[in-house]
Amino acid sequence: MATSRREFLKFGAGLGGAAGMGLLARPARAEAPIPRAEKSLRILILGGTSFIGPYQVQYALARGHRVTLFNRGRTNPHLFPEVEKLRGDRNDDLTALEGGTWDAVLDNSATRPRWVRQSAGLLRNSVERYLYVSSISVFSDFSAVGMDESGPLATLEDPTAEEITGQ
């Protein structure tokens, strides 16, 4: 069971990503055993060692899926020694992803629109499903209670902008 707000939010975010992938067979409880999947999937996680990635990796492995991580190898490189790890950089080196095939991709690590366009473009013929987990402040108005993915989106004045300003 989560012991702090931070732990609770991390756990919930991981389950949200898993639910989006259809990886949850029933509502999960911390004390409930994780059921094995009927079919083992090949899952590529972009990132995977920070934010919600470790929770997604743990859950996917518990379900019997085969996981590959793509990241720079700098954050928590000791995690998941049993998992295939591809090294690269979202900013300028996706070559490790070339030629691979997966059933699903969980994209956790993109903070710039260009990164998502590049990885999704590269993987478009190599993956069945591509799940982009989050962007920075995608919605234009957070005042509405109960807002969902149909809420009004923010737009960038310059879609090629790379600087993250919080605007």
Backbone as ProteinMPNN parsed JSONL, in Angstrom:
{"seq_chain_A": "MATSRREFLKFGAGLGGAAGMGLLARPARAEAPIPRAEKSLRILILGGTSFIGPYQVQYALARGHRVTLFNRGRTNPHLFPEVEKLRGDRNDDLTALEGGTWDAVLDNSATRPRWVRQSAGLLRNSVERYLYVSSISVFSDFSAVGMDESGPLATLEDPTAEEITGQ", "coords_chain_A": {"N_chain_A": [[0.839, -1.178, 0.0], [0.507, 2.288, -0.742], [2.513, 4.74, 0.871], [2.865, 7.436, 1.017], [1.856, 10.61, -0.364], [3.263, 11.092, -2.731], [4.148, 8.466, -3.399], [1.635, 7.283, -3.737], [0.651, 8.753, -5.955], [2.536, 8.055, -7.926], [2.06, 5.294, -8.105], [-0.621, 5.3, -8.948], [-0.359, 6.624, -11.422], [1.161, 4.781, -12.843], [-0.629, 2.62, -12.983], [-2.596, 3.869, -14.463], [-1.332, 4.182, -16.954], [-0.986, 1.483, -17.578], [-3.654, 0.678, -17.698], [-4.495, 2.125, -19.909], [-3.206, 0.73, -21.89], [-4.59, -1.576, -21.894], [-3.677, -3.484, -20.204], [-4.557, -4.142, -17.73], [-6.494, -6.521, -16.177], [-8.475, -6.498, -14.307], [-9.702, -4.276, -11.756], [-6.915, -3.163, -9.934], [-5.493, -3.994, -6.763], [-3.373, -3.152, -4.092], [-2.791, -5.335, -2.458], [-3.754, -7.448, -3.903], [-3.092, -10.28, -5.99], [-1.232, -10.092, -9.035], [-2.644, -10.802, -12.064], [-1.65, -13.141, -14.603], [-1.087, -12.41, -18.039], [-3.137, -13.36, -20.821], [-1.889, -13.533, -23.237], [1.484, -13.066, -23.986], [3.014, -9.984, -24.42], [5.241, -8.007, -26.435], [6.761, -5.346, -25.181], [7.816, -2.067, -25.542], [9.334, 0.369, -23.656], [9.772, 3.722, -23.508], [12.056, 5.418, -21.84], [11.444, 4.495, -18.667], [12.87, 4.123, -16.278], [12.356, 6.04, -14.454], [9.958, 8.471, -13.209], [6.842, 7.278, -14.09], [7.661, 4.961, -15.199], [9.142, 2.725, -13.836], [7.059, 1.478, -12.406], [5.347, 0.676, -14.427], [7.026, -1.125, -15.772], [7.444, -3.098, -13.766], [4.812, -4.002, -13.437], [4.165, -4.937, -16.025], [6.071, -7.001, -16.312], [5.257, -8.684, -14.23], [2.861, -9.53, -15.295], [3.738, -11.155, -17.256], [4.787, -10.192, -19.601], [7.18, -9.321, -22.182], [9.71, -7.052, -21.841], [11.295, -4.187, -23.16], [13.595, -1.617, -22.634], [14.201, 1.735, -23.576], [16.527, 4.17, -23.229], [18.794, 6.704, -21.932], [20.467, 5.504, -20.141], [21.293, 6.666, -17.8], [19.718, 7.364, -15.548], [18.913, 5.594, -12.754], [20.265, 3.139, -13.67], [20.721, 0.601, -12.701], [18.319, -0.66, -12.309], [16.111, -3.329, -13.145], [17.752, -5.612, -14.242], [17.209, -7.889, -15.702], [15.915, -7.173, -17.995], [15.819, -6.309, -21.46], [17.863, -3.706, -22.651], [18.037, -0.819, -24.488], [20.198, 1.644, -25.647], [20.183, 5.131, -26.076], [19.231, 8.445, -27.124], [16.586, 10.62, -26.745], [16.773, 13.137, -27.773], [18.7, 13.179, -29.844], [19.51, 10.643, -30.842], [18.158, 7.94, -31.977], [18.831, 5.551, -33.041], [19.144, 2.962, -31.934], [16.597, 1.968, -31.852], [15.902, 1.296, -34.385], [14.802, -1.131, -36.672], [13.731, -2.852, -34.787], [10.845, -4.623, -33.454], [7.695, -4.37, -31.864], [4.823, -5.102, -29.817], [3.611, -3.108, -28.412], [4.192, 0.297, -27.448], [5.159, 2.294, -24.77], [5.312, 5.561, -24.198], [6.98, 7.467, -22.166], [8.812, 9.467, -21.728], [9.011, 11.872, -23.132], [9.461, 15.307, -23.438], [9.373, 17.256, -25.254], [7.615, 18.256, -28.16], [8.788, 17.549, -30.619], [10.288, 15.269, -30.019], [8.351, 13.296, -29.651], [7.134, 13.252, -32.187], [9.338, 12.368, -33.716], [10.055, 9.801, -32.597], [7.605, 8.413, -32.771], [7.221, 8.547, -35.517], [9.464, 7.086, -36.451], [8.866, 4.569, -35.376], [6.45, 3.831, -36.48], [5.89, 1.722, -38.305], [6.723, -0.414, -36.892], [5.425, -1.164, -34.635], [2.429, -2.191, -32.97], [0.703, -0.692, -31.247], [0.923, 2.595, -29.98], [1.411, 4.334, -27.147], [1.242, 7.407, -25.871], [2.106, 8.883, -22.981], [2.132, 11.404, -21.54], [2.268, 14.977, -21.694], [3.741, 18.179, -21.165], [1.646, 20.18, -19.47], [-0.698, 20.124, -21.278], [-3.332, 20.96, -21.46], [-5.383, 23.891, -21.814], [-6.895, 25.111, -19.873], [-7.341, 24.657, -16.536], [-9.381, 24.929, -14.757], [-11.858, 23.708, -14.79], [-13.733, 21.297, -13.127], [-13.449, 17.784, -13.175], [-12.538, 17.527, -15.747], [-11.67, 15.966, -18.838], [-9.966, 14.089, -21.448], [-11.117, 15.421, -23.568], [-11.036, 18.085, -23.078], [-10.217, 21.631, -23.536], [-7.326, 22.301, -25.442], [-3.996, 23.549, -24.985], [-2.054, 25.671, -27.082], [0.984, 25.962, -28.886], [2.711, 28.909, -29.605], [4.868, 28.881, -31.302], [5.411, 26.019, -32.854], [7.84, 24.752, -33.177], [9.348, 25.373, -31.051], [11.747, 24.748, -28.517], [12.46, 25.335, -25.944], [11.493, 24.926, -22.594], [9.21, 26.617, -20.844], [7.156, 26.775, -19.038], [4.932, 28.12, -19.757]], "CA_chain_A": [[0.0, 0.0, 0.0], [1.299, 3.507, -0.832], [2.693, 5.34, 2.188], [2.916, 8.89, 0.931], [1.141, 11.154, -1.529], [4.121, 10.873, -3.899], [4.066, 7.044, -3.737], [0.288, 7.042, -4.245], [0.537, 9.313, -7.301], [3.335, 7.222, -8.824], [1.345, 4.03, -8.291], [-1.801, 5.577, -9.766], [0.065, 6.941, -12.786], [1.559, 3.515, -13.468], [-1.839, 1.863, -13.298], [-3.276, 4.567, -15.557], [-0.652, 3.791, -18.194], [-1.297, 0.075, -17.84], [-5.052, 0.586, -18.112], [-4.556, 2.632, -21.271], [-2.688, -0.309, -22.772], [-5.41, -2.773, -21.767], [-2.899, -4.477, -19.479], [-5.243, -4.49, -16.497], [-7.613, -7.435, -16.39], [-9.495, -6.096, -13.344], [-9.132, -3.226, -10.916], [-5.813, -3.676, -9.129], [-5.353, -3.598, -5.365], [-1.991, -3.376, -3.686], [-2.648, -6.667, -1.878], [-4.26, -8.471, -4.83], [-2.064, -10.794, -6.905], [-1.329, -9.587, -10.404], [-2.917, -11.955, -12.935], [-0.847, -13.299, -15.815], [-1.781, -12.079, -19.284], [-3.437, -14.511, -21.686], [-0.876, -13.517, -24.29], [2.644, -12.25, -23.658], [3.285, -8.927, -25.388], [6.562, -7.379, -26.48], [6.476, -3.952, -24.848], [8.927, -1.124, -25.514], [9.066, 1.527, -22.806], [10.716, 4.811, -23.727], [12.299, 5.857, -20.464], [11.271, 3.26, -17.914], [13.603, 4.043, -15.015], [11.983, 7.193, -13.645], [8.566, 8.876, -13.365], [5.956, 6.127, -13.927], [8.25, 3.812, -15.878], [9.402, 1.53, -13.037], [5.802, 0.826, -12.06], [4.873, 0.011, -15.638], [7.901, -2.277, -16.014], [7.124, -4.117, -12.773], [3.492, -4.559, -13.725], [4.24, -5.706, -17.277], [6.809, -8.234, -16.044], [4.4, -9.548, -13.409], [1.822, -10.078, -16.18], [4.365, -12.1, -18.172], [5.17, -9.541, -20.852], [8.611, -9.11, -22.433], [9.903, -5.6, -21.813], [12.535, -3.562, -23.62], [13.692, -0.211, -22.249], [15.052, 2.624, -24.374], [16.851, 5.395, -22.505], [20.208, 7.084, -21.975], [21.228, 4.694, -19.204], [21.838, 7.532, -16.748], [18.858, 7.373, -14.371], [18.651, 4.262, -12.201], [20.648, 2.098, -14.628], [20.745, -0.692, -12.019], [16.984, -1.267, -12.289], [15.675, -4.324, -14.128], [18.863, -6.243, -14.962], [16.693, -8.966, -16.547], [15.2, -6.583, -19.121], [16.643, -5.797, -22.563], [18.023, -2.254, -22.581], [18.579, -0.153, -25.666], [20.716, 2.954, -25.265], [20.058, 6.198, -27.053], [18.835, 9.732, -26.577], [15.419, 11.161, -27.451], [17.119, 14.402, -28.402], [19.488, 13.115, -31.072], [20.0, 9.328, -31.234], [17.146, 6.883, -31.892], [19.271, 4.441, -33.893], [18.958, 1.669, -31.274], [15.219, 1.526, -32.077], [15.729, 0.913, -35.787], [14.766, -2.555, -36.971], [13.019, -3.62, -33.77], [9.385, -4.684, -33.547], [7.036, -4.541, -30.578], [3.365, -5.052, -29.836], [3.175, -1.845, -27.826], [5.183, 1.251, -26.949], [4.729, 3.26, -23.763], [6.201, 6.72, -24.321], [6.933, 8.195, -20.898], [9.944, 10.353, -21.484], [9.088, 13.012, -24.051], [9.063, 16.623, -22.947], [9.314, 18.15, -26.407], [6.803, 17.674, -29.238], [9.657, 16.959, -31.647], [10.693, 13.929, -29.594], [7.236, 12.39, -29.907], [7.025, 13.113, -33.644], [10.443, 11.563, -34.245], [9.972, 8.396, -32.195], [6.394, 7.83, -33.353], [7.487, 8.386, -36.947], [10.406, 5.984, -36.635], [8.279, 3.295, -34.956], [5.1, 3.645, -37.028], [5.733, 0.419, -38.957], [7.387, -1.404, -36.047], [4.668, -1.358, -33.399], [0.968, -2.226, -33.117], [0.082, 0.41, -30.504], [1.844, 3.591, -29.418], [0.715, 5.08, -26.113], [1.98, 8.567, -25.379], [1.551, 9.029, -21.648], [1.91, 12.734, -21.014], [3.074, 16.108, -22.129], [3.748, 19.205, -20.128], [0.54, 21.148, -19.486], [-1.348, 20.078, -22.582], [-4.634, 21.625, -21.43], [-5.303, 25.347, -21.715], [-7.67, 25.6, -18.738], [-7.454, 23.63, -15.504], [-10.376, 25.359, -13.778], [-13.043, 22.864, -14.844], [-13.664, 20.068, -12.346], [-13.867, 16.616, -13.942], [-12.091, 17.632, -17.129], [-11.075, 14.752, -19.395], [-9.151, 14.315, -22.64], [-11.792, 16.268, -24.552], [-10.89, 19.468, -22.634], [-9.521, 22.516, -24.472], [-5.875, 22.134, -25.447], [-3.132, 24.706, -25.171], [-1.315, 25.632, -28.341], [2.272, 26.641, -28.872], [2.825, 29.946, -30.624], [5.866, 28.37, -32.241], [5.457, 24.57, -32.632], [9.206, 24.258, -33.216], [10.032, 25.823, -29.837], [12.37, 23.678, -27.728], [12.623, 25.772, -24.561], [10.353, 24.674, -21.736], [9.115, 27.835, -20.04], [6.031, 26.724, -18.125], [3.855, 28.942, -20.293]], "C_chain_A": [[0.883, 1.24, 0.0], [1.361, 4.182, 0.539], [2.747, 6.852, 2.164], [2.138, 9.338, -0.3], [1.937, 10.884, -2.805], [4.037, 9.412, -4.356], [2.696, 6.724, -4.342], [0.14, 7.539, -5.675], [1.341, 8.501, -8.31], [2.613, 5.922, -9.135], [0.138, 4.234, -9.207], [-1.453, 5.887, -11.208], [0.468, 5.677, -13.525], [0.363, 2.68, -13.855], [-2.611, 2.521, -14.435], [-2.661, 4.221, -16.895], [-0.966, 2.365, -18.559], [-2.74, -0.078, -18.308], [-5.219, 1.062, -19.551], [-4.084, 1.608, -22.289], [-3.564, -1.559, -22.741], [-4.68, -3.868, -21.004], [-3.569, -4.902, -18.18], [-6.436, -5.375, -16.797], [-8.764, -7.096, -15.466], [-8.89, -4.985, -12.497], [-8.074, -3.816, -9.984], [-5.883, -3.145, -7.709], [-3.929, -3.934, -4.974], [-1.795, -4.791, -3.148], [-3.121, -7.792, -2.805], [-3.124, -8.988, -5.712], [-2.303, -10.26, -8.318], [-1.538, -10.784, -11.328], [-2.005, -11.973, -14.163], [-1.711, -12.962, -17.023], [-2.063, -13.36, -20.061], [-2.38, -14.656, -22.765], [0.256, -12.596, -23.866], [2.892, -11.252, -24.793], [4.747, -8.514, -25.323], [6.322, -5.885, -26.32], [7.776, -3.159, -24.798], [8.515, 0.049, -24.643], [10.171, 2.548, -23.044], [10.879, 5.518, -22.39], [12.34, 4.594, -19.619], [11.984, 3.176, -16.586], [13.326, 5.226, -14.089], [10.504, 7.474, -13.896], [7.665, 7.659, -13.153], [6.528, 4.848, -14.525], [8.495, 2.597, -15.009], [8.134, 0.767, -12.661], [5.223, 0.087, -13.268], [5.705, -1.231, -15.943], [7.551, -3.403, -15.047], [5.799, -4.795, -13.089], [3.525, -5.431, -14.988], [4.979, -7.021, -17.06], [5.972, -9.205, -15.221], [3.308, -10.199, -14.245], [2.399, -11.062, -17.192], [4.758, -11.505, -19.513], [6.688, -9.431, -20.949], [8.823, -7.619, -22.635], [11.281, -5.235, -22.355], [12.487, -2.105, -23.187], [14.595, 0.521, -23.225], [15.27, 3.884, -23.562], [18.351, 5.656, -22.597], [21.082, 6.249, -21.046], [21.824, 5.489, -18.057], [21.039, 7.484, -15.453], [18.552, 5.942, -13.955], [19.042, 3.131, -13.147], [20.69, 0.696, -14.023], [19.381, -1.397, -12.029], [16.825, -2.284, -13.415], [16.818, -4.953, -14.919], [18.405, -7.348, -15.915], [16.028, -8.477, -17.832], [16.194, -6.124, -20.191], [16.675, -4.275, -22.484], [18.696, -1.75, -23.844], [19.01, 1.248, -25.249], [20.6, 3.934, -26.425], [19.597, 7.453, -26.349], [17.682, 10.274, -27.402], [15.776, 12.418, -28.225], [17.847, 14.224, -29.733], [19.952, 11.726, -31.503], [18.973, 8.232, -30.972], [17.585, 5.618, -32.623], [19.071, 3.07, -33.254], [17.55, 1.107, -31.482], [14.996, 1.0, -33.496], [15.765, -0.604, -35.936], [14.056, -3.409, -35.939], [11.528, -3.645, -34.037], [8.815, -4.988, -32.165], [5.531, -4.528, -30.788], [2.861, -3.699, -29.344], [4.372, -1.017, -27.395], [4.498, 2.126, -25.911], [5.747, 4.392, -23.791], [6.034, 7.592, -23.091], [7.879, 9.375, -20.825], [10.019, 11.575, -22.38], [8.615, 14.295, -23.388], [8.966, 17.639, -24.072], [8.491, 17.499, -27.516], [7.637, 16.994, -30.317], [10.039, 15.529, -31.29], [9.593, 12.91, -29.887], [7.079, 12.168, -31.41], [8.106, 12.19, -34.192], [10.317, 10.092, -33.866], [8.728, 7.721, -32.771], [6.575, 7.612, -34.853], [8.406, 7.211, -37.23], [9.747, 4.632, -36.378], [6.945, 2.965, -35.62], [4.883, 2.3, -37.717], [6.326, -0.72, -38.132], [6.594, -1.763, -34.801], [3.17, -1.341, -33.696], [0.298, -1.007, -32.484], [1.157, 1.299, -29.894], [1.045, 4.413, -28.418], [1.628, 6.181, -25.599], [1.347, 8.959, -24.06], [1.228, 10.469, -21.288], [2.745, 13.77, -21.747], [3.002, 17.141, -21.018], [2.587, 20.167, -20.377], [-0.163, 21.219, -20.83], [-2.679, 20.833, -22.607], [-4.482, 23.126, -21.212], [-6.007, 25.89, -20.481], [-7.858, 24.465, -17.742], [-8.539, 23.958, -14.478], [-11.609, 24.456, -13.744], [-12.823, 21.58, -14.042], [-14.16, 18.912, -13.211], [-13.46, 16.652, -15.401], [-11.469, 16.318, -17.582], [-10.327, 15.107, -20.673], [-9.836, 15.149, -23.717], [-11.704, 17.752, -24.174], [-10.106, 20.304, -23.638], [-8.002, 22.407, -24.317], [-5.158, 23.465, -25.595], [-2.452, 24.571, -26.53], [-0.004, 26.388, -28.165], [2.261, 27.718, -29.95], [3.776, 29.499, -31.717], [6.012, 26.866, -32.004], [6.863, 23.986, -32.718], [10.0, 24.665, -31.978], [10.548, 24.634, -29.046], [12.492, 24.051, -26.254], [11.345, 25.52, -23.775], [10.271, 25.814, -20.731], [8.005, 27.773, -19.007], [4.845, 27.556, -18.583], [2.843, 28.049, -20.966]], "O_chain_A": [[1.912, 1.253, 0.675], [0.376, 4.191, 1.278], [2.678, 7.484, 3.219], [1.808, 8.53, -1.168], [1.374, 10.499, -3.83], [3.875, 9.14, -5.546], [2.598, 5.993, -5.327], [-0.426, 6.845, -6.52], [0.882, 8.279, -9.431], [2.558, 5.495, -10.288], [-0.098, 3.447, -10.124], [-2.161, 5.468, -12.123], [0.153, 5.518, -14.704], [0.335, 2.094, -14.937], [-3.206, 1.839, -15.269], [-3.378, 3.991, -17.868], [-1.192, 2.06, -19.73], [-3.023, -0.869, -19.208], [-5.984, 0.481, -20.321], [-4.527, 1.627, -23.437], [-3.31, -2.506, -23.485], [-5.015, -5.045, -21.134], [-3.19, -5.914, -17.591], [-7.299, -5.006, -17.594], [-9.917, -7.372, -15.795], [-7.676, -4.781, -12.527], [-8.304, -4.834, -9.33], [-6.277, -2.002, -7.475], [-3.351, -4.898, -5.476], [-0.739, -5.387, -3.36], [-2.904, -8.966, -2.508], [-2.277, -8.204, -6.138], [-3.439, -10.014, -8.725], [-0.7, -11.685, -11.371], [-1.641, -10.921, -14.689], [-2.918, -13.203, -17.024], [-1.311, -14.329, -19.965], [-2.022, -15.767, -23.157], [0.014, -11.469, -23.434], [2.97, -11.625, -25.963], [5.404, -8.654, -24.291], [5.756, -5.236, -27.201], [8.718, -3.533, -24.099], [7.467, 0.655, -24.866], [11.349, 2.275, -22.813], [9.944, 6.137, -21.881], [13.182, 3.722, -19.838], [11.734, 2.244, -15.821], [13.988, 5.388, -13.063], [9.868, 6.795, -14.702], [7.737, 7.053, -12.085], [5.945, 3.774, -14.375], [8.091, 1.501, -15.398], [8.144, -0.463, -12.606], [4.674, -1.006, -13.129], [5.162, -2.267, -16.327], [7.38, -4.546, -15.47], [5.685, -6.018, -13.015], [2.974, -6.532, -15.004], [4.554, -8.056, -17.575], [5.974, -10.408, -15.482], [2.874, -11.309, -13.936], [1.651, -11.73, -17.906], [5.034, -12.239, -20.462], [7.392, -9.445, -19.939], [8.193, -7.001, -23.494], [12.285, -5.88, -22.051], [11.467, -1.435, -23.35], [15.625, -0.003, -23.65], [14.316, 4.591, -23.237], [19.083, 4.918, -23.257], [22.307, 6.283, -21.154], [22.765, 5.031, -17.409], [21.619, 7.556, -14.369], [17.991, 5.171, -14.733], [18.227, 2.245, -13.405], [20.693, -0.292, -14.757], [19.306, -2.601, -11.784], [17.356, -2.097, -14.51], [16.851, -4.839, -16.145], [19.136, -7.707, -16.838], [15.623, -9.287, -18.666], [17.27, -5.616, -19.875], [15.646, -3.633, -22.276], [19.782, -2.197, -24.215], [18.264, 1.955, -24.571], [20.878, 3.61, -27.579], [19.575, 7.514, -25.12], [17.787, 10.377, -28.624], [15.14, 12.726, -29.233], [17.647, 15.015, -30.655], [20.728, 11.625, -32.454], [18.923, 7.664, -29.881], [16.78, 4.704, -32.804], [18.848, 2.096, -33.973], [17.329, -0.092, -31.31], [13.997, 0.331, -33.761], [16.645, -1.273, -35.395], [13.801, -4.586, -36.193], [11.003, -2.795, -34.756], [9.385, -5.765, -31.399], [5.027, -4.019, -31.789], [1.827, -3.205, -29.794], [5.42, -1.549, -27.028], [3.4, 2.634, -26.137], [6.912, 4.196, -23.444], [5.077, 8.357, -22.98], [7.749, 10.208, -19.928], [11.042, 12.261, -22.372], [7.512, 14.361, -22.846], [8.52, 18.765, -23.856], [8.656, 16.309, -27.785], [7.227, 15.971, -30.866], [10.106, 14.668, -32.167], [9.875, 11.793, -30.32], [6.912, 11.034, -31.858], [7.831, 11.332, -35.031], [10.458, 9.222, -34.726], [8.797, 6.574, -33.213], [6.128, 6.6, -35.394], [8.155, 6.429, -38.147], [10.03, 3.659, -37.077], [6.367, 1.914, -35.342], [3.763, 1.79, -37.702], [6.422, -1.852, -38.606], [7.042, -2.579, -33.995], [2.699, -0.588, -34.549], [-0.56, -0.369, -33.094], [2.16, 0.82, -29.366], [0.105, 5.112, -28.798], [2.653, 5.916, -24.972], [0.174, 9.331, -24.021], [0.141, 10.737, -20.775], [3.783, 13.466, -22.334], [2.27, 16.969, -20.044], [2.563, 20.879, -21.381], [-0.209, 22.282, -21.449], [-3.106, 21.295, -23.665], [-3.571, 23.576, -20.516], [-5.745, 27.023, -20.076], [-8.459, 23.439, -18.06], [-8.601, 23.317, -13.429], [-12.333, 24.449, -12.749], [-11.844, 20.866, -14.257], [-15.172, 19.04, -13.9], [-13.984, 15.886, -16.21], [-10.813, 15.635, -16.795], [-10.083, 16.281, -20.952], [-9.19, 15.545, -24.687], [-12.25, 18.594, -24.887], [-9.409, 19.758, -24.493], [-7.473, 22.42, -23.205], [-5.652, 24.385, -26.246], [-2.302, 23.466, -27.051], [0.084, 27.335, -27.383], [1.848, 27.465, -31.082], [3.525, 29.709, -32.903], [6.671, 26.466, -31.045], [7.059, 22.825, -32.361], [11.183, 24.344, -31.863], [9.858, 23.622, -28.922], [12.616, 23.17, -25.403], [10.25, 25.855, -24.227], [11.142, 25.965, -19.875], [7.923, 28.663, -18.16], [3.857, 27.677, -17.86], [1.843, 28.537, -21.492]]}, "name": "protein", "num_of_chains": 1, "seq": "MATSRREFLKFGAGLGGAAGMGLLARPARAEAPIPRAEKSLRILILGGTSFIGPYQVQYALARGHRVTLFNRGRTNPHLFPEVEKLRGDRNDDLTALEGGTWDAVLDNSATRPRWVRQSAGLLRNSVERYLYVSSISVFSDFSAVGMDESGPLATLEDPTAEEITGQ"}
